[in-house]
Short mmCIF file of C-alpha atoms and ligand atoms in Angstrom, two decimals:
data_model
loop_
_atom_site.label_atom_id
_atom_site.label_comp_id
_atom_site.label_asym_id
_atom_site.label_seq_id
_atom_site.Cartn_x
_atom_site.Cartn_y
_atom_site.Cartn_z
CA UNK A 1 85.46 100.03 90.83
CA UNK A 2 87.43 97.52 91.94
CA UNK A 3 90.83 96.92 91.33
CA UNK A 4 93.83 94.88 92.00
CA UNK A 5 97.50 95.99 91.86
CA UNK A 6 100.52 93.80 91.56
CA UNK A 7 104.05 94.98 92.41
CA UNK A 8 107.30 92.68 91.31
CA UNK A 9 109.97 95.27 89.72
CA UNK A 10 112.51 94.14 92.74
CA UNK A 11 112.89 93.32 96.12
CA UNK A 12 109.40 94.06 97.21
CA UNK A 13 106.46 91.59 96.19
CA UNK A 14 103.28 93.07 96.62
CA UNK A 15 99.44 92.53 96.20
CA UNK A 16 96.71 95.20 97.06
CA UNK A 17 93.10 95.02 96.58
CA UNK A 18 90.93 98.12 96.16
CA UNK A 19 87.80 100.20 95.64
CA UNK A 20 88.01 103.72 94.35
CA UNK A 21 85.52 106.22 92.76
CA UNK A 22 86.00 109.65 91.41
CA UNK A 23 88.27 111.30 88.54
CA UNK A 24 91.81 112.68 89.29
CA UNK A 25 90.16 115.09 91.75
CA UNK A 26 88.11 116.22 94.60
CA UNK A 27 85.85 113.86 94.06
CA UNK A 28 88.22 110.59 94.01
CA UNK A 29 88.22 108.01 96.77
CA UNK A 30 89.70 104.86 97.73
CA UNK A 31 89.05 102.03 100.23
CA UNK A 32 92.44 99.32 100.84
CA UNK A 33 90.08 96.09 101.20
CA UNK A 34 93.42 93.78 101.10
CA UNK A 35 96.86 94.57 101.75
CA UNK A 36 100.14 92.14 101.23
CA UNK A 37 103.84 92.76 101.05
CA UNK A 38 106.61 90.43 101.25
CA UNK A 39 110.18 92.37 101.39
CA UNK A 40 113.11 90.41 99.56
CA UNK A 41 115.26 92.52 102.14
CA UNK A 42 116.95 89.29 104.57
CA UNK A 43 117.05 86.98 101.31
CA UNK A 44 119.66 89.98 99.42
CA UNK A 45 121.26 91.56 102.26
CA UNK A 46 123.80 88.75 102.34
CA UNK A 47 125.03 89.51 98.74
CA UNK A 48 124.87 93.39 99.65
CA UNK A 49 122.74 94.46 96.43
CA UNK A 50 119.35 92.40 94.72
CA UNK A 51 120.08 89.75 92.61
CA UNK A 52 117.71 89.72 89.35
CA UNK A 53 117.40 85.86 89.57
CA UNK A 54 116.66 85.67 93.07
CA UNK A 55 114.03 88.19 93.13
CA UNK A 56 112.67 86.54 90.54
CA UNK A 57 112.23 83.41 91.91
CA UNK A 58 111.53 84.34 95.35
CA UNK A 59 108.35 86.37 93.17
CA UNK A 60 107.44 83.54 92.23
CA UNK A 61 106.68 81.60 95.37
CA UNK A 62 105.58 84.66 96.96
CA UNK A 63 102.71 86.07 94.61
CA UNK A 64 99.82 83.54 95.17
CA UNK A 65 100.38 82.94 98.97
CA UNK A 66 99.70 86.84 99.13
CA UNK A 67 97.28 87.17 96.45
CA UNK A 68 95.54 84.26 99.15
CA UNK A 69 96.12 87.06 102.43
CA UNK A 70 94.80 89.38 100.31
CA UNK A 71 91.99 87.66 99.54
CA UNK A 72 90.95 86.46 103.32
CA UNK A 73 91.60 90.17 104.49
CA UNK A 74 89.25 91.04 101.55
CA UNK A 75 86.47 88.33 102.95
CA UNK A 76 86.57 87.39 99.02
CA UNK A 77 84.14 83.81 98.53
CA UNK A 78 85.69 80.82 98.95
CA UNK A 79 84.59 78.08 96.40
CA UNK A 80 86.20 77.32 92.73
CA UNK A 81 86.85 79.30 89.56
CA UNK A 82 85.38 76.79 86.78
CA UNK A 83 85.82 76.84 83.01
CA UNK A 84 89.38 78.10 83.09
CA UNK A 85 91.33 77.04 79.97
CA UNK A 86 94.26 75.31 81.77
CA UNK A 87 96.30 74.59 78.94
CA UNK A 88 96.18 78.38 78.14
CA UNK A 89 97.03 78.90 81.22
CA UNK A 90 100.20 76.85 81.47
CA UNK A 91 101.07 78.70 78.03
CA UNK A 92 101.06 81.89 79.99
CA UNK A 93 103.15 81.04 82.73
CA UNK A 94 105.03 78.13 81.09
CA UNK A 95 107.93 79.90 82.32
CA UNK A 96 106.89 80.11 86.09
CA UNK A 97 105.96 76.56 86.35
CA UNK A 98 106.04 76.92 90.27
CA UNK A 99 103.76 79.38 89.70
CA UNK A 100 101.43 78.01 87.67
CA UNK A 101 100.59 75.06 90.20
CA UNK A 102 100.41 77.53 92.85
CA UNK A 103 97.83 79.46 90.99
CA UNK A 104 95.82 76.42 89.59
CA UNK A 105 95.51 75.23 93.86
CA UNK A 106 94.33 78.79 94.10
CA UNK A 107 91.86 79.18 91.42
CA UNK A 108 90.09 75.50 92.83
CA UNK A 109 89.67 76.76 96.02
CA UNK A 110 88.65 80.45 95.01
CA UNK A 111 85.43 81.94 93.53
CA UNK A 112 86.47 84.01 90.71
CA UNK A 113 86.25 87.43 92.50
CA UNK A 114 84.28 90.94 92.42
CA UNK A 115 87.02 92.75 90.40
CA UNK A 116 86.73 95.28 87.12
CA UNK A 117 91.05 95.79 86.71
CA UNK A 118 93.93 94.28 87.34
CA UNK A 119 96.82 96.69 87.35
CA UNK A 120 100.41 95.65 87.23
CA UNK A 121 104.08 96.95 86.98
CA UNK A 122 105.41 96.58 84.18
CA UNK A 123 108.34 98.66 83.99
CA UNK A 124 111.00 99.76 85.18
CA UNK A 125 113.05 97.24 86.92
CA UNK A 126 114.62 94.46 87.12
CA UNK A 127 113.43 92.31 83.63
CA UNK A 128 113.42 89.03 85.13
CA UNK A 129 111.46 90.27 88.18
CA UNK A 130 108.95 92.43 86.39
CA UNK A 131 108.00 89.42 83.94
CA UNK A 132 106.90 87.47 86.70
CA UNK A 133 104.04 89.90 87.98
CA UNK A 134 103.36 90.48 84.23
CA UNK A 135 102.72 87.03 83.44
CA UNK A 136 100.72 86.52 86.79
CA UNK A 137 98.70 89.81 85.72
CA UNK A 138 98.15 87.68 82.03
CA UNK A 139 97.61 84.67 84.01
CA UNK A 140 94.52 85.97 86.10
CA UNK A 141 93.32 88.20 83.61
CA UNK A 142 92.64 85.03 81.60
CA UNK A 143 91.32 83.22 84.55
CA UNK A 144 89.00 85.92 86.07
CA UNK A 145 88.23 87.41 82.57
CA UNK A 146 89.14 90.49 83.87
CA UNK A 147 91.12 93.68 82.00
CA UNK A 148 94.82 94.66 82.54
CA UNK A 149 96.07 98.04 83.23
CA UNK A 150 99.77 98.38 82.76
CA UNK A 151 101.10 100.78 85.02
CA UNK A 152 104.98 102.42 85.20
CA UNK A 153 106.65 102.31 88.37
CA UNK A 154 107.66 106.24 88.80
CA UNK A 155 104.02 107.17 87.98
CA UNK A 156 103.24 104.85 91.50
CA UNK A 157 105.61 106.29 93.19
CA UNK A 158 104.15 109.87 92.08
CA UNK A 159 100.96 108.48 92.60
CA UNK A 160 101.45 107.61 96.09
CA UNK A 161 102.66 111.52 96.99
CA UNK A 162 99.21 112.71 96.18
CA UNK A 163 96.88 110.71 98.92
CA UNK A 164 95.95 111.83 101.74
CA UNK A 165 94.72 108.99 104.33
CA UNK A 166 91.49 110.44 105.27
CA UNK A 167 90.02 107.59 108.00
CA UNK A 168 92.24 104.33 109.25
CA UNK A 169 95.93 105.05 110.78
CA UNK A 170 98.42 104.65 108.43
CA UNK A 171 100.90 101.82 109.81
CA UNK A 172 104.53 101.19 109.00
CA UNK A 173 103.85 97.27 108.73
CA UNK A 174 101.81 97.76 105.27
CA UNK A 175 99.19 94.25 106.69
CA UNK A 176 98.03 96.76 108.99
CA UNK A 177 96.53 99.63 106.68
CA UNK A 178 93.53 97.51 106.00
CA UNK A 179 90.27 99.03 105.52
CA UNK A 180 92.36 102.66 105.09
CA UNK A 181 90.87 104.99 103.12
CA UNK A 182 91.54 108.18 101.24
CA UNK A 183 91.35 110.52 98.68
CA UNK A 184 93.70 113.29 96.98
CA UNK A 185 95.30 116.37 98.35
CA UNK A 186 93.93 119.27 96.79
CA UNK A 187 97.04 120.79 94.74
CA UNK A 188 97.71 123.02 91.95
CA UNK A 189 99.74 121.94 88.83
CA UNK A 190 101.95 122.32 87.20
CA UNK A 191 103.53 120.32 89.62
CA UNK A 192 107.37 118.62 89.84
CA UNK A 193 107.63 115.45 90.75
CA UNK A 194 110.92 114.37 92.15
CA UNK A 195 111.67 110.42 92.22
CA UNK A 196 114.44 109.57 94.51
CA UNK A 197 115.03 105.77 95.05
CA UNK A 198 117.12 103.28 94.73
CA UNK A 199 117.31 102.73 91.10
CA UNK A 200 115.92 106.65 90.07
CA UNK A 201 116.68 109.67 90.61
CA UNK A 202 114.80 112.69 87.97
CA UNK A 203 112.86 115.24 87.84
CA UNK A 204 109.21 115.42 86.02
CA UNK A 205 107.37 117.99 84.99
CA UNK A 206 103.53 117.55 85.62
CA UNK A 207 101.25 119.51 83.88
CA UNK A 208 98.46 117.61 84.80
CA UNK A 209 97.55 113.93 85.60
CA UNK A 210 98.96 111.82 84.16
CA UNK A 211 100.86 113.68 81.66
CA UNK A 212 104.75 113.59 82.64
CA UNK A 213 107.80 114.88 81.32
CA UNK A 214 111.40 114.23 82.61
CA UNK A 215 113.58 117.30 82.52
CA UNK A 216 116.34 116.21 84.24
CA UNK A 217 118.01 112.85 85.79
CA UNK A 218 121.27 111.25 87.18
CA UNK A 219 123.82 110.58 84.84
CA UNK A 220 124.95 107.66 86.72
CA UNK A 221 124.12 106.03 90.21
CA UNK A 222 120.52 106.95 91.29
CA UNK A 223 120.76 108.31 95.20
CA UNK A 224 119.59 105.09 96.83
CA UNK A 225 122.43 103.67 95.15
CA UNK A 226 125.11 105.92 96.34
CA UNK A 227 123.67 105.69 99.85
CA UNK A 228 123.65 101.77 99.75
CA UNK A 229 127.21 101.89 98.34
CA UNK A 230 128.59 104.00 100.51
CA UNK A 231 126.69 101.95 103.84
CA UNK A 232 128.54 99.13 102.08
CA UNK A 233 131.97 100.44 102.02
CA UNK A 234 131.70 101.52 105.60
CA UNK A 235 130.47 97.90 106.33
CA UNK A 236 126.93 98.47 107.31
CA UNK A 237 123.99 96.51 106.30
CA UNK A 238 122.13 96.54 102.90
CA UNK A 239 120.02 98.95 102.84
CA UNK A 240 122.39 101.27 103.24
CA UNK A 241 120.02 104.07 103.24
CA UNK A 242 118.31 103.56 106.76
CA UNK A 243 121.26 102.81 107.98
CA UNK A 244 123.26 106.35 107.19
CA UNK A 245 120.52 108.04 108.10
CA UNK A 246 120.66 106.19 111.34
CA UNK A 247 124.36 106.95 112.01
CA UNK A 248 123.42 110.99 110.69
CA UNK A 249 120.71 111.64 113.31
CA UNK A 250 122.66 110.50 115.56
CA UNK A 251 125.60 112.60 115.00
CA UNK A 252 122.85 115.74 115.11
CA UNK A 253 121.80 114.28 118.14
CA UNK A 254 125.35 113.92 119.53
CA UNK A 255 126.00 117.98 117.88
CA UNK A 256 122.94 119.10 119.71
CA UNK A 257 123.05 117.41 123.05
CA UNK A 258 126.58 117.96 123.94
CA UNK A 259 127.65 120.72 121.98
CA UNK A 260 130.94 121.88 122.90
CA UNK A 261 132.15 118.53 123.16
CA UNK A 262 130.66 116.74 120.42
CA UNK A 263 131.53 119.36 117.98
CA UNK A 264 135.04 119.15 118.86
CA UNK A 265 134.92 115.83 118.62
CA UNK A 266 133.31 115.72 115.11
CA UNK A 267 135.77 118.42 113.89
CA UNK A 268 138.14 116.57 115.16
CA UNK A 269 137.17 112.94 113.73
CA UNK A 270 136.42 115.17 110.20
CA UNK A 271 139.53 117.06 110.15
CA UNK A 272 140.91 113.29 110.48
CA UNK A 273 139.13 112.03 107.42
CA UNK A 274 139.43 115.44 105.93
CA UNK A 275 136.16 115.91 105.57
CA UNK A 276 134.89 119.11 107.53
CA UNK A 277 131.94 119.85 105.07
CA UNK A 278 134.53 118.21 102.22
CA UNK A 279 132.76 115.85 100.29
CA UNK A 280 131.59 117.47 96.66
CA UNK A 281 128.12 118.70 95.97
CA UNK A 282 128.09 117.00 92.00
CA UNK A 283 126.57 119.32 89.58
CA UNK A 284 124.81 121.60 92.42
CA UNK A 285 125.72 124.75 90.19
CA UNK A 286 125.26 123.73 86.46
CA UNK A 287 122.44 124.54 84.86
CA UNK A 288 120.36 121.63 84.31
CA UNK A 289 118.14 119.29 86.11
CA UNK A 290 120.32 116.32 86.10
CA UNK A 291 122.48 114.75 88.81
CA UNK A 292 125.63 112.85 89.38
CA UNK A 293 126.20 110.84 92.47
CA UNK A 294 129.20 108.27 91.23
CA UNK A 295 131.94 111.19 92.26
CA UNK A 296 130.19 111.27 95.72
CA UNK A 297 130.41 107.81 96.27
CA UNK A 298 134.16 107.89 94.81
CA UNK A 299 135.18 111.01 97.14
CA UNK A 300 134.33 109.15 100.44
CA UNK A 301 136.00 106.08 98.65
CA UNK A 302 138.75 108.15 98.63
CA UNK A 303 138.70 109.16 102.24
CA UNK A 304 138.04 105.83 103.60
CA UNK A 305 140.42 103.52 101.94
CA UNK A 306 143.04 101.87 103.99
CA UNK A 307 142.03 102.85 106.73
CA UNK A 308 139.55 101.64 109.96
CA UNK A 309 136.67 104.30 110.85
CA UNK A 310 136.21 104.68 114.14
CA UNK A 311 132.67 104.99 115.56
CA UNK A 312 132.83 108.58 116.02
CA UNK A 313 134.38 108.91 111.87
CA UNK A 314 131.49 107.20 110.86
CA UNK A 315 128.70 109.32 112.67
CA UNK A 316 130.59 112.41 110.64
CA UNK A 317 130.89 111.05 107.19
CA UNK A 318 127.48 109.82 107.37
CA UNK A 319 126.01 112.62 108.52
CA UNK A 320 128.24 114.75 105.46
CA UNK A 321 127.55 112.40 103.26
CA UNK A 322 123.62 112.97 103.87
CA UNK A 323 123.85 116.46 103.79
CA UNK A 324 126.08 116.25 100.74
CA UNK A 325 123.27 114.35 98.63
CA UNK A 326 120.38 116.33 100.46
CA UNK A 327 121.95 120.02 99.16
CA UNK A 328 122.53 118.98 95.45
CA UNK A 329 118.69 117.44 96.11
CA UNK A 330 117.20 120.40 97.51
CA UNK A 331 118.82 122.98 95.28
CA UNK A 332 117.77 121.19 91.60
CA UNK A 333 114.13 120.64 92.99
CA UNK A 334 113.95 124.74 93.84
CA UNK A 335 115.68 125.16 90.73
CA UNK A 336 112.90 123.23 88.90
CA UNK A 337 110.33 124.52 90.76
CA UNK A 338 111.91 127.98 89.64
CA UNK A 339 112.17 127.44 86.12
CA UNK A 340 108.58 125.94 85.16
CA UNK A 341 106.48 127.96 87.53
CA UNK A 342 105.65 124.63 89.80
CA UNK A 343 102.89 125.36 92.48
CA UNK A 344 103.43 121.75 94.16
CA UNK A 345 105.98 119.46 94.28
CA UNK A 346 105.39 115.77 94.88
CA UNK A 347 107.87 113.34 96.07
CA UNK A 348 108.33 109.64 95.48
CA UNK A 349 110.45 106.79 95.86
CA UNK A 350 112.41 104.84 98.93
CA UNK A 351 114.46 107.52 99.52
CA UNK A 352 111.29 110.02 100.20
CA UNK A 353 111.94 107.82 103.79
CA UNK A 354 114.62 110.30 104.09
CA UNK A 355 113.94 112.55 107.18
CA UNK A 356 116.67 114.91 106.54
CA UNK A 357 115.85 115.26 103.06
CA UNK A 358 112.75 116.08 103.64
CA UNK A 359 112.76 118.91 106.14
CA UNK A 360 115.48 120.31 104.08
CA UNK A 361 113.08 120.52 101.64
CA UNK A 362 110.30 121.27 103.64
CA UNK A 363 112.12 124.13 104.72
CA UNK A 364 112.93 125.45 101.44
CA UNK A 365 109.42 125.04 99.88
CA UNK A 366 107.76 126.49 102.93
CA UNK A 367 110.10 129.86 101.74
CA UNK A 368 108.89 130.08 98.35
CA UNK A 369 105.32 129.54 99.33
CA UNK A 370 104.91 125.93 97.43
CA UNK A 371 103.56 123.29 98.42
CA UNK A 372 105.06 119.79 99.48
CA UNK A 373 103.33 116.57 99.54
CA UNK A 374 105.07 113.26 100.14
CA UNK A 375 103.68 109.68 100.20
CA UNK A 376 101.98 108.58 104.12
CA UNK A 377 104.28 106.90 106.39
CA UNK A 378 105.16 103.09 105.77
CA UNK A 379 104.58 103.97 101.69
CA UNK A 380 107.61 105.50 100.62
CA UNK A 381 109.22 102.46 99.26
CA UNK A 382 107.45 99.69 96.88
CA UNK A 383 104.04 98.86 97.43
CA UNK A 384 100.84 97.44 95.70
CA UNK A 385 99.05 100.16 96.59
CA UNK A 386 100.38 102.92 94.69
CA UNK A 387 100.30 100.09 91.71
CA UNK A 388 96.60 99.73 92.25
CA UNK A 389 96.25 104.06 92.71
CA UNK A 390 97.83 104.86 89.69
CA UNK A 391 95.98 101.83 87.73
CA UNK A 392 92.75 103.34 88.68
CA UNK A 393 93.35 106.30 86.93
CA UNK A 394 93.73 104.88 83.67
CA UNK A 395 91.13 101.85 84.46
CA UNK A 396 88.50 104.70 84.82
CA UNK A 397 89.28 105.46 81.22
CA UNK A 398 89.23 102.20 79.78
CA UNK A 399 92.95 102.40 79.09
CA UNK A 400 93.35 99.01 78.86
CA UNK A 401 96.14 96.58 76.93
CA UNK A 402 95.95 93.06 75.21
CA UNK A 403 97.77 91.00 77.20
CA UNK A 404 99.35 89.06 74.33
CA UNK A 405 101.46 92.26 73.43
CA UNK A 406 102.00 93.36 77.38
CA UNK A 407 105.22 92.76 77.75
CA UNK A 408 107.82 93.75 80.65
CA UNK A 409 110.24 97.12 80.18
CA UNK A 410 112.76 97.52 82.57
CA UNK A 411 113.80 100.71 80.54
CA UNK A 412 109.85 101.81 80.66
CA UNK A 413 110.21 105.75 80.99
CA UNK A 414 107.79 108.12 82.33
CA UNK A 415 105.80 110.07 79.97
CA UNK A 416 106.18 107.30 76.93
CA UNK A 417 102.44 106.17 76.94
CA UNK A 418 101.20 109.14 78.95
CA UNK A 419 101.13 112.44 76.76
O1 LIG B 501 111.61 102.86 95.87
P1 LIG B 501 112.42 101.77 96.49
O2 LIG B 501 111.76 100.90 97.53
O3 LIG B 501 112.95 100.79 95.40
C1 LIG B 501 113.34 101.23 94.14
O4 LIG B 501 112.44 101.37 93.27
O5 LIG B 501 114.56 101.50 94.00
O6 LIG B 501 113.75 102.45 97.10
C2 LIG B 501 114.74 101.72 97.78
C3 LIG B 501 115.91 102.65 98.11
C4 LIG B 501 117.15 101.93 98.65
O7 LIG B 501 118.28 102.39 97.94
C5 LIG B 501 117.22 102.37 100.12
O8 LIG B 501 118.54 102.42 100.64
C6 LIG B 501 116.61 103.74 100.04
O9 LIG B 501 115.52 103.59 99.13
N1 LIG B 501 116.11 104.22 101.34
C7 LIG B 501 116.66 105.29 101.99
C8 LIG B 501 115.95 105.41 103.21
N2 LIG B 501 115.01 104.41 103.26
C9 LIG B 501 115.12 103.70 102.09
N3 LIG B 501 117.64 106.13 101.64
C10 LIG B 501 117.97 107.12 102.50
N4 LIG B 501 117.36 107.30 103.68
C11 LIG B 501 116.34 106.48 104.08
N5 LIG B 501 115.76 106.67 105.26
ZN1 LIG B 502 110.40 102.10 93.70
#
């Protein structure tokens, strides 16, 4: 089968085309025949945070230009796609009027293509943002004549943890993973899946695929949040998250290399911001699967206020302020694990990019004898891919919606349609 995904729920507009076979199992297998992502990152990062309305309409121009790579990469015929009902059309996407023309070029100088699905996002998010991939979804589901799959973010992101890349390198810049194939780790459930990114944070229980239930979350910021806050106050660049865990290596590096010295020097510049291993661990010893990360942001608020960090002060309270957010991380996940008798835990979600994170949990897994699986390199954050991935699943059953009552759910939770 093949299927197309289409990714809009914030910064990241994306289009993948694939082929899979197989059931949630041994036997499943996917091909990437097209591959397109255009990041929002440069057009946000001078407001510090994504802005609904922007995404939205930089979604807009974006979708059909890469719907167009993905289609060249794909070698999909060129020619026309006759006997679409235009005036339906422009019904669909009467609010995306940019889009619309876009699409309409498209569809004249396109064949209507070798596709059985067309799975899309459509929840959570950001509202405005999701609608736009949902009413492109619509839009070439009525042109093609071709079913939609709806498909919740998290379960993408879960998804994604599962695949192994069996042939084709896996690259960081996502055009590159063309003709990449794969299939799916073999792993026992029940599994936890833990979604860290920059508008989740929870814990799942997975009893088998795709049946999902949350049993624990944050009660405020999600972790990707508190990391690009706190990057912000300290007057580094949005994403905050690469950038802390920048400055954090580097202060291992600096521990490592030049021991005596350097950890003098860090005492020194923590003692200073009164932070020797002093920022709070929220929640760490309650007995629950939620988190809090607002009072972590607020304690190094607290520290930093009024004053000027120097280089050195910054290497230190990024590098606590990782390992703050990686201990609370690492003990609820074991915790979890613990509780419901996990054999695997998968990870998702842009802050899976996390290196410390990971090897702190790596390292605790590896103790209890469970296993860890975590998305390939370069797919961590949002992609089409693990849109099209997770689509499959349900395509393969027929699980498909009328698009006149798909709508978009920024508040979509895992497990709603799924048990
Ligand atoms: O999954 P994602 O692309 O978008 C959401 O669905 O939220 O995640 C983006 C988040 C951002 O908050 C970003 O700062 C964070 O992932 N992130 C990281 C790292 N790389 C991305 N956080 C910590 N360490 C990283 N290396
Ligand atoms: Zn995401």
């Amino acid at each position: 089968m093949k299927i197309i995904g289409i990714e809009t729920s914030c910064d990241e507009t994306a289009v993948c085309l694939i082929e899979a076979s197989g059931t949630f199992g041994a036997d499943f297998r996917f091909k990437v025949l097209g591959n397109a992502l255009l990041s929002q990152i440069a057009v946000h990062a001078p407001y510090g945070g994504v802005f609904p309305n922007l995404a939205r309409r930089e979604h807009t121009r974006n979708l059909v230009p890469l719907l167009d790579q993905v289609f060249e990469q794909a070698h999909s015929p060129r020619g026309l796609t006759s006997g679409v009902n235009l005036s339906r059309l422009s019904k669909i996407l009467e609010r995306e009027p940019e889009l619309f023309e876009r699409l309409q070029l498209f569809l004249d100088t396109h064949a209507r293509p070798d596709i059985d699905a067309i799975a899309v996002t459509h929840g959570p998010g950001l509202e405005p943002a999701l609608w736009v991939g949902v009413n492109f979804a619509k839009a070439l589901s009525l042109a093609w004549d071709v079913p939609i799959v709806p498909v919740n973010h998290l379960e993408g992101h879960i998804a994604m943890a599962a695949m192994e890349i069996r042939q084709g390198e896996q690259h960081s810049n996502i055009l590159e993973n063309v003709g990449m194939s794969g299939a799916l780790y073999s792993f026992e459930f029940p599994a936890i899946a833990l979604l860290i990114s920059g508008g989740h944070t929870e814990l799942d229980l997975v009893e088998r695929w795709p049946a999902f239930k949350t049993i624990g979350e944050t009660r405020d910021d999600a972790v990707g949040e508190a990391f690009d806050k706190v990057a912000r106050m300290m007057g580094l660049p949005y994403p905050g998250g690469p950038e802390i865990s920048r400055l954090a290596a580097r202060a291992r590096i600096i521990a490592d290399q030049t021991q005596i010295v350097a950890d003098r020097n860090l005492r020194k510049s923590a003692s200073n911001l009164r932070t020797s291993a002093s920022l709070p661990r929220p929640m760490i010893h309650d007995l629950n699967f939620d988190f809090s990360f607002s009072g972590l942001k607020t304690a190094v608020l607290r520290l930093i206020t009024d004053r000027t960090l120097t280089e050195e002060e910054k290497l230190a309270l990024a590098r606590e302020f990782e390992e703050a957010a990686a201990d609370v991380i690492v003990h609820k996940t074991i915790r979890a694990v613990e509780e419901y008798g996990a054999q695997t835990v998968l990870v998702g979600g842009g802050v899976s990019a996390n290196a410390h994170i990971k090897s702190h949990l790596k390292k605790a897994l590896d103790e209890i004898g469970i296993a860890l699986l975590y998305p390939p390199a370069g797919f961590e954050t949002d992609n089409a891919l693990m849109i099209a991935l997770a689509g499959y699943f349900h395509a393969a059953n027929k699980e498909f919606t009328d698009p006149a009552t798909l709508h978009a759910n920024g508040n979509l939770r895992l497990g709603l349609f799924n048990i």
